[in-house]
Coordinates of C-alpha atoms in Angstrom, one line a residue:
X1318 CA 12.2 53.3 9.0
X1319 CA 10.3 53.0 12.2
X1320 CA 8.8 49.7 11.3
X1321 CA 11.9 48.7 10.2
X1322 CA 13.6 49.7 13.6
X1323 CA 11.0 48.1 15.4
X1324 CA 11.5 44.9 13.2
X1325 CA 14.8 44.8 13.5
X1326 CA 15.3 45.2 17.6
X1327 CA 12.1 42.9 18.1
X1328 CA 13.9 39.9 16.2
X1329 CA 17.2 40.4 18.4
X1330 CA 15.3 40.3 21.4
X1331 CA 13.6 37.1 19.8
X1332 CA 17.2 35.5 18.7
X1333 CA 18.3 36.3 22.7
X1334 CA 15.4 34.1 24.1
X1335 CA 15.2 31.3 21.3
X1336 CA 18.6 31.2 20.7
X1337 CA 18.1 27.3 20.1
X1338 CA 14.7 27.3 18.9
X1339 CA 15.6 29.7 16.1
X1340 CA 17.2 27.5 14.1
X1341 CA 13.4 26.5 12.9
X1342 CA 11.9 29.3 13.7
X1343 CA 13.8 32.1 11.8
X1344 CA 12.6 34.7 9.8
X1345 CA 9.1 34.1 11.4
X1346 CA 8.8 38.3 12.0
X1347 CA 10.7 39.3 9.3
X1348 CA 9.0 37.6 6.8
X1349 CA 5.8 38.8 7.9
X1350 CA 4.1 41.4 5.5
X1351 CA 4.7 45.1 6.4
X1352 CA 0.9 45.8 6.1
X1353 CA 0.6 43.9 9.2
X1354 CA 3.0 45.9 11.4
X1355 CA 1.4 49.7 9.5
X1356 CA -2.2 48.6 11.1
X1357 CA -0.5 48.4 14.9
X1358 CA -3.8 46.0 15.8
X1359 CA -3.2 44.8 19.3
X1360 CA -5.8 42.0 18.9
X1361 CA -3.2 41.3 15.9
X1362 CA -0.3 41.3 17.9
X1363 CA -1.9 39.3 20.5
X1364 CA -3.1 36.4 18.4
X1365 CA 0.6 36.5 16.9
X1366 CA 1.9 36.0 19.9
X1367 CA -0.1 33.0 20.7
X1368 CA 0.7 31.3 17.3
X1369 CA 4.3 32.1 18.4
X1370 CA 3.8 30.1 21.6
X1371 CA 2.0 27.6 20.0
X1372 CA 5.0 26.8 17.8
X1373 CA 7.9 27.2 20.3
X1374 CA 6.3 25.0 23.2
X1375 CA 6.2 21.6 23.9
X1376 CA 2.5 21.6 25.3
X1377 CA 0.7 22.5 22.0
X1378 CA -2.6 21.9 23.8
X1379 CA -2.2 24.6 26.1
X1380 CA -2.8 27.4 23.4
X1381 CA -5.7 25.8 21.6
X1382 CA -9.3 25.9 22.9
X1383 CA -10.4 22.5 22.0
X1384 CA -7.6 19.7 21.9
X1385 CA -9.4 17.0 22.7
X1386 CA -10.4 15.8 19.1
X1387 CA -9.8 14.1 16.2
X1388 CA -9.1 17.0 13.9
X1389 CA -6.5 18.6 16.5
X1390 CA -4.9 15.3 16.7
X1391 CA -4.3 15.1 12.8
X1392 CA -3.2 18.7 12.5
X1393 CA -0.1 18.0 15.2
X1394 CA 0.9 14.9 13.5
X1395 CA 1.4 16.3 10.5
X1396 CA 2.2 19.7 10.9
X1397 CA 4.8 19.1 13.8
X1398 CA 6.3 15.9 11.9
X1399 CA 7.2 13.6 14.9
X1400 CA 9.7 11.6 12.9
X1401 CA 12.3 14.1 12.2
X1402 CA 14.0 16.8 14.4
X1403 CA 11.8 19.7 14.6
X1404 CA 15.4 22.3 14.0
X1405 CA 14.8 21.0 10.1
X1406 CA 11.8 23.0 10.1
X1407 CA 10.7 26.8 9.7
X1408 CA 7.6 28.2 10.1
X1409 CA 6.5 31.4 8.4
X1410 CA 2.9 33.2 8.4
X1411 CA 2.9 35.0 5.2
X1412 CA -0.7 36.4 5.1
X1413 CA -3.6 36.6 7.5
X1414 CA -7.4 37.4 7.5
X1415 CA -10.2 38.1 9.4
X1416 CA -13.5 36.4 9.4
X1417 CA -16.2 36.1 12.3
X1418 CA -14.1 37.8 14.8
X1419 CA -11.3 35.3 14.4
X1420 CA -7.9 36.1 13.0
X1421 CA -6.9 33.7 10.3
X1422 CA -3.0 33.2 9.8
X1423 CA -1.8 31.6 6.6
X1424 CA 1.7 29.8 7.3
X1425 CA 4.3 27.9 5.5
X1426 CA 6.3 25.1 7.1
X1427 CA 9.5 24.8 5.4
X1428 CA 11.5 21.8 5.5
X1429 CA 15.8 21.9 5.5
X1430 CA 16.6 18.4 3.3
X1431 CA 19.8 17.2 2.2
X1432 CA 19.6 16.4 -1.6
X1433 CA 23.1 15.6 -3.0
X1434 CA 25.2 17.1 -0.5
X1435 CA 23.2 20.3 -0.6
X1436 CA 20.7 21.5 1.8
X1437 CA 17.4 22.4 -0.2
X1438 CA 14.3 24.1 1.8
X1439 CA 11.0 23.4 0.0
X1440 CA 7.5 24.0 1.4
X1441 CA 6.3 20.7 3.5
X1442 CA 3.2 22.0 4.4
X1443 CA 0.9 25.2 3.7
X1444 CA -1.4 25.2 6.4
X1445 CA -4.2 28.2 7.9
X1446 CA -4.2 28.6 11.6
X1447 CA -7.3 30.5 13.3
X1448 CA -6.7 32.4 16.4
X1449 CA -10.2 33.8 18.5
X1450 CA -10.0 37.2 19.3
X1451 CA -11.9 36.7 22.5
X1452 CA -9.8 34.3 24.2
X1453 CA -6.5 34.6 22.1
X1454 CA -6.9 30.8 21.6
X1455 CA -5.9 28.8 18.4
X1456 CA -9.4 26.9 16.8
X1457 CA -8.4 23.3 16.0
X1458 CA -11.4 21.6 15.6
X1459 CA -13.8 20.8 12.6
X1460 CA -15.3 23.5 12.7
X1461 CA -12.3 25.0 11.1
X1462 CA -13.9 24.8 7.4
X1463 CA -16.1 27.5 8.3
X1464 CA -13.3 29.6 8.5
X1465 CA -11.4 28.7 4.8
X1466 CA -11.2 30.4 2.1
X1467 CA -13.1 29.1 -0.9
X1468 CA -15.0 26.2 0.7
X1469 CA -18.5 24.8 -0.7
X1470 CA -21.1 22.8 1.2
X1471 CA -24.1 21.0 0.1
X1472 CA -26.3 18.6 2.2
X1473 CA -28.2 15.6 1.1
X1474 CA -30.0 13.5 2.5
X1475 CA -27.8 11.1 3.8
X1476 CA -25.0 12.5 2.2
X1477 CA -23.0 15.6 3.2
X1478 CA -20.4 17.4 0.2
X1479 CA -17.5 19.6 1.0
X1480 CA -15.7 20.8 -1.3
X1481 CA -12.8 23.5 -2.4
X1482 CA -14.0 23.8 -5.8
X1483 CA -17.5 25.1 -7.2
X1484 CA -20.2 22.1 -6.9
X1485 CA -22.9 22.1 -10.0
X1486 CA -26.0 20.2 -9.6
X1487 CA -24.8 16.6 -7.9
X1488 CA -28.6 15.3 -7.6
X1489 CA -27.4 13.0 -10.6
X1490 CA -24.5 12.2 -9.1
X1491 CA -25.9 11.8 -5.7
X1492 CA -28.5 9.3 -6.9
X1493 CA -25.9 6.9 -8.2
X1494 CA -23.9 7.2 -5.3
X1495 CA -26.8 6.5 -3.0
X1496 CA -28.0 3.0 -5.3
X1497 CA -24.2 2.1 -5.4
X1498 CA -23.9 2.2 -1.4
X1499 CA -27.5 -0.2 -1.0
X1500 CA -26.1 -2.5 -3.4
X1501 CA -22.7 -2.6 -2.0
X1502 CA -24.1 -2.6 1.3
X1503 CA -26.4 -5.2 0.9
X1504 CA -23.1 -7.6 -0.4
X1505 CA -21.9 -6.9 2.9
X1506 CA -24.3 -6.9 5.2
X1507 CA -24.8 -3.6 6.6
X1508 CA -27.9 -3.0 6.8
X1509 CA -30.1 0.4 6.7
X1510 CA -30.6 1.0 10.1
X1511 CA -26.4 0.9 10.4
X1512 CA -26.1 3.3 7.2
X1513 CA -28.4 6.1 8.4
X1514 CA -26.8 5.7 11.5
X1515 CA -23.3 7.1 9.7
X1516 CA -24.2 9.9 7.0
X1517 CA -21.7 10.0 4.6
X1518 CA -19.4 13.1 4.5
X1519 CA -17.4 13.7 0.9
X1520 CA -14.4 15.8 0.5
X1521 CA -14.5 16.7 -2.8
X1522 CA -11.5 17.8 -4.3
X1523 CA -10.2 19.6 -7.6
X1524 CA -7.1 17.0 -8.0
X1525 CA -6.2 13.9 -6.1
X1526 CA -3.1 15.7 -4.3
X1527 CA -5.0 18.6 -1.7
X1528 CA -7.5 16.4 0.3
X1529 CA -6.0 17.7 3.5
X1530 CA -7.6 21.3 2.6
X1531 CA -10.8 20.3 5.3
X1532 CA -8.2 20.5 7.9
X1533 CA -6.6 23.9 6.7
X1534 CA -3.7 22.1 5.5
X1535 CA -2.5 21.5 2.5
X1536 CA 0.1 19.0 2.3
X1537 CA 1.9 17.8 -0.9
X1538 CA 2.6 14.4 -1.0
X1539 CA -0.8 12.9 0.6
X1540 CA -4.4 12.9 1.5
X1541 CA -6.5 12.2 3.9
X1542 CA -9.7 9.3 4.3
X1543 CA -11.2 9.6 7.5
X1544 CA -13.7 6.5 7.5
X1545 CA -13.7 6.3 11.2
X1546 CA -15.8 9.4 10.9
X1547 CA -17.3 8.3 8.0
X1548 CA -15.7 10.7 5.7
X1549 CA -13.9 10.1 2.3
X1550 CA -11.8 12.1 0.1
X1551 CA -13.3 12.0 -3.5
X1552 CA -10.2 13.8 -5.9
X1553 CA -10.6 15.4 -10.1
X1554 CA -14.0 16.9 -9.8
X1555 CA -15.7 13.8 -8.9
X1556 CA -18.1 12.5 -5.8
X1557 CA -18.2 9.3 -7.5
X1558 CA -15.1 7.4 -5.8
X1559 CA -16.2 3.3 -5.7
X1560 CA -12.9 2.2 -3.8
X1561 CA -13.2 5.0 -1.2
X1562 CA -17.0 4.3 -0.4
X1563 CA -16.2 0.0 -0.4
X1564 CA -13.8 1.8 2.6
X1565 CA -16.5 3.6 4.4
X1566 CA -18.8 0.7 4.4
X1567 CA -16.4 -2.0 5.7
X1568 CA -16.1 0.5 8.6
X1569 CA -19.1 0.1 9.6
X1570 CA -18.1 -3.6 10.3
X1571 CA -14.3 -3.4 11.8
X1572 CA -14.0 -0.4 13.3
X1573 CA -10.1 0.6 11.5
X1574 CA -9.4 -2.7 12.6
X1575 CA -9.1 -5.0 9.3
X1576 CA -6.2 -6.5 7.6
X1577 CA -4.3 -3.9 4.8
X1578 CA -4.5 -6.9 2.6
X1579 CA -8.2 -7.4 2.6
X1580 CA -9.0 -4.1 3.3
X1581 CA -7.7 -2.9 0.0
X1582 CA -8.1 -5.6 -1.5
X1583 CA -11.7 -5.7 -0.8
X1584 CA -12.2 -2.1 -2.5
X1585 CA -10.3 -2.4 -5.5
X1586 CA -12.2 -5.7 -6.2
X1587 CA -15.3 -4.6 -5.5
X1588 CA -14.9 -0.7 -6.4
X1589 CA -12.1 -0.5 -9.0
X1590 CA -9.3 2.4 -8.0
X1591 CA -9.9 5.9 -9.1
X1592 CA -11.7 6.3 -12.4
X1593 CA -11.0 2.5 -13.1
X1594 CA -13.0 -0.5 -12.9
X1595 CA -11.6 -3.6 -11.0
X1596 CA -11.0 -4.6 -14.9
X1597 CA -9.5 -1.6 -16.0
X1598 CA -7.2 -1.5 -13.2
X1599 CA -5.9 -4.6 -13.7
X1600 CA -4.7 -4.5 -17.2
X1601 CA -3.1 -1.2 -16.3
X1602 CA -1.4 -2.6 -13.4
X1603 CA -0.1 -5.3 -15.4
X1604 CA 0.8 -3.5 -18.2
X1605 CA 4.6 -3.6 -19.3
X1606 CA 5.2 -7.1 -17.4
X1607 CA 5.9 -10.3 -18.8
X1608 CA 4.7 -13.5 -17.5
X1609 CA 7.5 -14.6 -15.9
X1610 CA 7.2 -11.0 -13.4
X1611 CA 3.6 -12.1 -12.4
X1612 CA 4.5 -15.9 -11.7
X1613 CA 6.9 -14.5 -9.4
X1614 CA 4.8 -12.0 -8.1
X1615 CA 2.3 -14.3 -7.4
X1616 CA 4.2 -17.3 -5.5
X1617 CA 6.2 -14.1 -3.4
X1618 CA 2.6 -13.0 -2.0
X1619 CA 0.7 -16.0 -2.0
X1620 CA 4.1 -17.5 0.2
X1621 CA 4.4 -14.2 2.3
X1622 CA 5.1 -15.0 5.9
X1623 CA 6.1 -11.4 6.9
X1624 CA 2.7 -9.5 7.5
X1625 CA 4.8 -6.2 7.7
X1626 CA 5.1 -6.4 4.1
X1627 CA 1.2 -6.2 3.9
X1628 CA 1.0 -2.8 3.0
X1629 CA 4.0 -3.2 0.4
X1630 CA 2.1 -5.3 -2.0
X1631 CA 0.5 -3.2 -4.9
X1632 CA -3.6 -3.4 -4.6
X1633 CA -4.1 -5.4 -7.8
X1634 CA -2.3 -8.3 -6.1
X1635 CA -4.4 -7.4 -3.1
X1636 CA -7.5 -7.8 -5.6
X1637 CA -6.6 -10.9 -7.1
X1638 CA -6.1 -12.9 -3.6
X1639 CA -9.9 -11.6 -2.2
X1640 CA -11.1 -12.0 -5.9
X1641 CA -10.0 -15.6 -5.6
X1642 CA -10.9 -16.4 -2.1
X1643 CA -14.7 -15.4 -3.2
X1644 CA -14.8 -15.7 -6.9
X1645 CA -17.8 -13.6 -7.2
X1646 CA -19.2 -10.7 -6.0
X1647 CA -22.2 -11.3 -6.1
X1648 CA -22.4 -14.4 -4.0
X1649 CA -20.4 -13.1 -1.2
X1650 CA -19.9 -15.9 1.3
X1651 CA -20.5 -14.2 4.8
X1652 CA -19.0 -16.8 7.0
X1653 CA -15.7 -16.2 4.9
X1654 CA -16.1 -12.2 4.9
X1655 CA -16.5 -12.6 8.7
X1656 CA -13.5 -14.5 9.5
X1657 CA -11.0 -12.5 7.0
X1658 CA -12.4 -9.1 8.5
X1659 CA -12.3 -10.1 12.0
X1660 CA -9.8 -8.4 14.2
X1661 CA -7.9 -11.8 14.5
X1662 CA -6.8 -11.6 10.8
X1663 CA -5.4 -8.0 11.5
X1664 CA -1.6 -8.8 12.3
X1665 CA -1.5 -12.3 10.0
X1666 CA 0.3 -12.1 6.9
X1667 CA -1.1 -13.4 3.7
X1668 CA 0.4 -17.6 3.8
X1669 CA -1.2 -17.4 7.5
X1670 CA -4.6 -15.9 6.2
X1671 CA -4.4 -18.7 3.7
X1672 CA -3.8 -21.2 6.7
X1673 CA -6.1 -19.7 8.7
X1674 CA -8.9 -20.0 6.5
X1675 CA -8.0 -23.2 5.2
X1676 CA -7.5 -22.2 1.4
X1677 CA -5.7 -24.2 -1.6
X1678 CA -2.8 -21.9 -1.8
X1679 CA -2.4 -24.1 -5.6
X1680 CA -6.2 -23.3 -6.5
X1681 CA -5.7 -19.5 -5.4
X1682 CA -2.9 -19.2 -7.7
X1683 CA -4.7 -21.3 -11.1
X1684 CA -7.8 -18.7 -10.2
X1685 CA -5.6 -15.5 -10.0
X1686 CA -3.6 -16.5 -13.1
X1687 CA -7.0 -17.7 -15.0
X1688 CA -8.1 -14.1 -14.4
X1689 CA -5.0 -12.3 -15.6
X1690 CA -5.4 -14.3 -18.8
X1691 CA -9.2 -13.9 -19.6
X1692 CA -8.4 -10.2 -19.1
X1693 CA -7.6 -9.5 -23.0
X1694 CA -10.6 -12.0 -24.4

């Protein structure tokens, strides 16, 4: 009854100060397991506090340690989701605990949608916040995976695994990965001295849907691929991800800064998509449509003068054009791979990359179609 009492006149005073703010902010005490209150840990109370601060203010920075970074950056934008009114959300801790004298909250950010006239909360985000006993500061940086639950490392030379499942013996694995990134490399390039100058990190996942689990969070509807950082999320138990590490190496050469179109273009053709080859991919991509579909599929992106629809197209059509500008892989013309991955090309749509480079828009499309049909002989 005490802890009830206590509850109960803690969250009025709460509802009196936040009366705005509560709207997303409701139930955060309530909702908190009892265990937590029968302990009466001040360090526990303290580091709640902070998270409640953290949540509530404006200056998010001012209650983290380390804000100036990459990871911090990432873990706003997506847990404070700028595009939408922040009364849609609630956030809830609902367990905590404590490892290297840091306090480890686990929280749920519920989102308020409107699905047919009816307002439906579902979990947007699951994410673990750490809070240091010493300062009562929240830890936001990448050092964060020290502090999760059920994380695996194991180093390579050269090559870094992290992972939220158990890893076997990669050195198999590793190997191929390793002769895939000098081949691919040497297509492109890059050469050695670049590589070991950016050790490849792999976030190695149990499905394709939880990638965000090296920042704490888990999100449901995406993942993450940091190649700035040269980092790549591998998803379903494998390290192996061609089209992720074609990514990482063209990095090394633009910087972020490479037009959606050839960029994924580039690593479907030359690194397939998921467990696929380039091959494979196709003919599932093109399953189920007739000729007549393609043909106008075709003529709509090869005649695209909008280059915000870049990242619209589906990456086989994205394969097909860079397939057809270089024909083969394994003469890759390095004047061409210049120009189309120079920053210049980054805001041109696909008929101006066509201009640009002074291509046959005619012999693009016989080439594309000429592979579609050779793909069932």
């Amino acid at each position: 009854m005490i802890i009830k009492y206590f509850l109960s006149l803690f969250f009025l005073f709460f509802l009196a100060n936040y009366e705005i703010k509560a709207q997303y902010f409701n139930d955060f005490y309530i909702k908190q397991q009892l265990g937590f209150y029968e302990e009466k840990d001040s360090k526990a109370y303290n580091a709640l506090e902070v998270l409640r601060k953290f949540i509530l203010e404006k200056d998010k920075s001012a209650f983290v340690k380390n804000s100036s970074n990459d990871y911090f950056e990432k873990f706003i934008s997506i847990v404070f989701n700028p595009y939408l009114s922040q009364n849609f959300y609630s956030y809830i801790p609902t367990t905590y605990y404590i490892k290297n004298n840091v306090i480890v909250f686990e929280m749920d950010v519920i989102e308020s949608v409107e699905i047919n006239n009816k307002i439906i909360n579902i979990v947007y985000v699951n994410t673990y916040i750490p809070v240091d006993f010493k300062n009562n500061l929240i830890l936001l940086d990448e050092q964060n995976i020290d502090l999760l639950p059920n994380i695996n490392k194991r180093n390579y030379e050269g090559i870094s695994i992290i992972s939220n499942h158990i890893l076997s013996n990669n050195k198999g694995e590793i190997l191929e990965i390793k002769k895939y990134i000098r081949q691919k490399s040497k297509a492109l390039s890059i050469s050695n001295k670049t590589l070991k100058n950016g050790n490849l990190t792999i976030l190695a996942s149990s499905n394709l849907n939880d990638g965000y689990f090296y920042y704490g969070i888990n999100k449901y509807i995406n993942y993450v691929n940091n190649y700035s950082n040269n980092k790549i999320f591998a998803g379903n138990h494998s390290l192996f991800y061609k089209h992720e590490i074609i990514h990482y190496l063209l990095n090394f050469k633009t910087k972020d800064k490479i037009n959606p179109i050839i960029d994924e273009g580039l690593a479907t053709w030359l690194g397939g998509s998921t467990k696929y080859s380039y091959n494979q991919f196709l003919k599932k991509s093109l399953e189920g449509k007739s000729n007549s579909e393609i043909d106008i599929i075709i003529d709509n992106f090869l005649s695209d003068d909008n280059s915000e629809n870049n990242n619209k197209y589906e990456y086989f059509i994205r394969a097909l054009f860079v397939n057809a500008v270089f024909k083969s892989e394994k003469i890759l013309d390095q004047t061409i791979l210049n120009k189309l991955i120079s920053e210049k090309m980054y805001v041109l749509s696909v008929n101006e990359i066509i201009e640009e480079l002074n291509l046959d828009k005619n012999e693009l499309r016989t080439f594309i179609k000429t592979k579609i049909n050779n793909l069932n002989n």
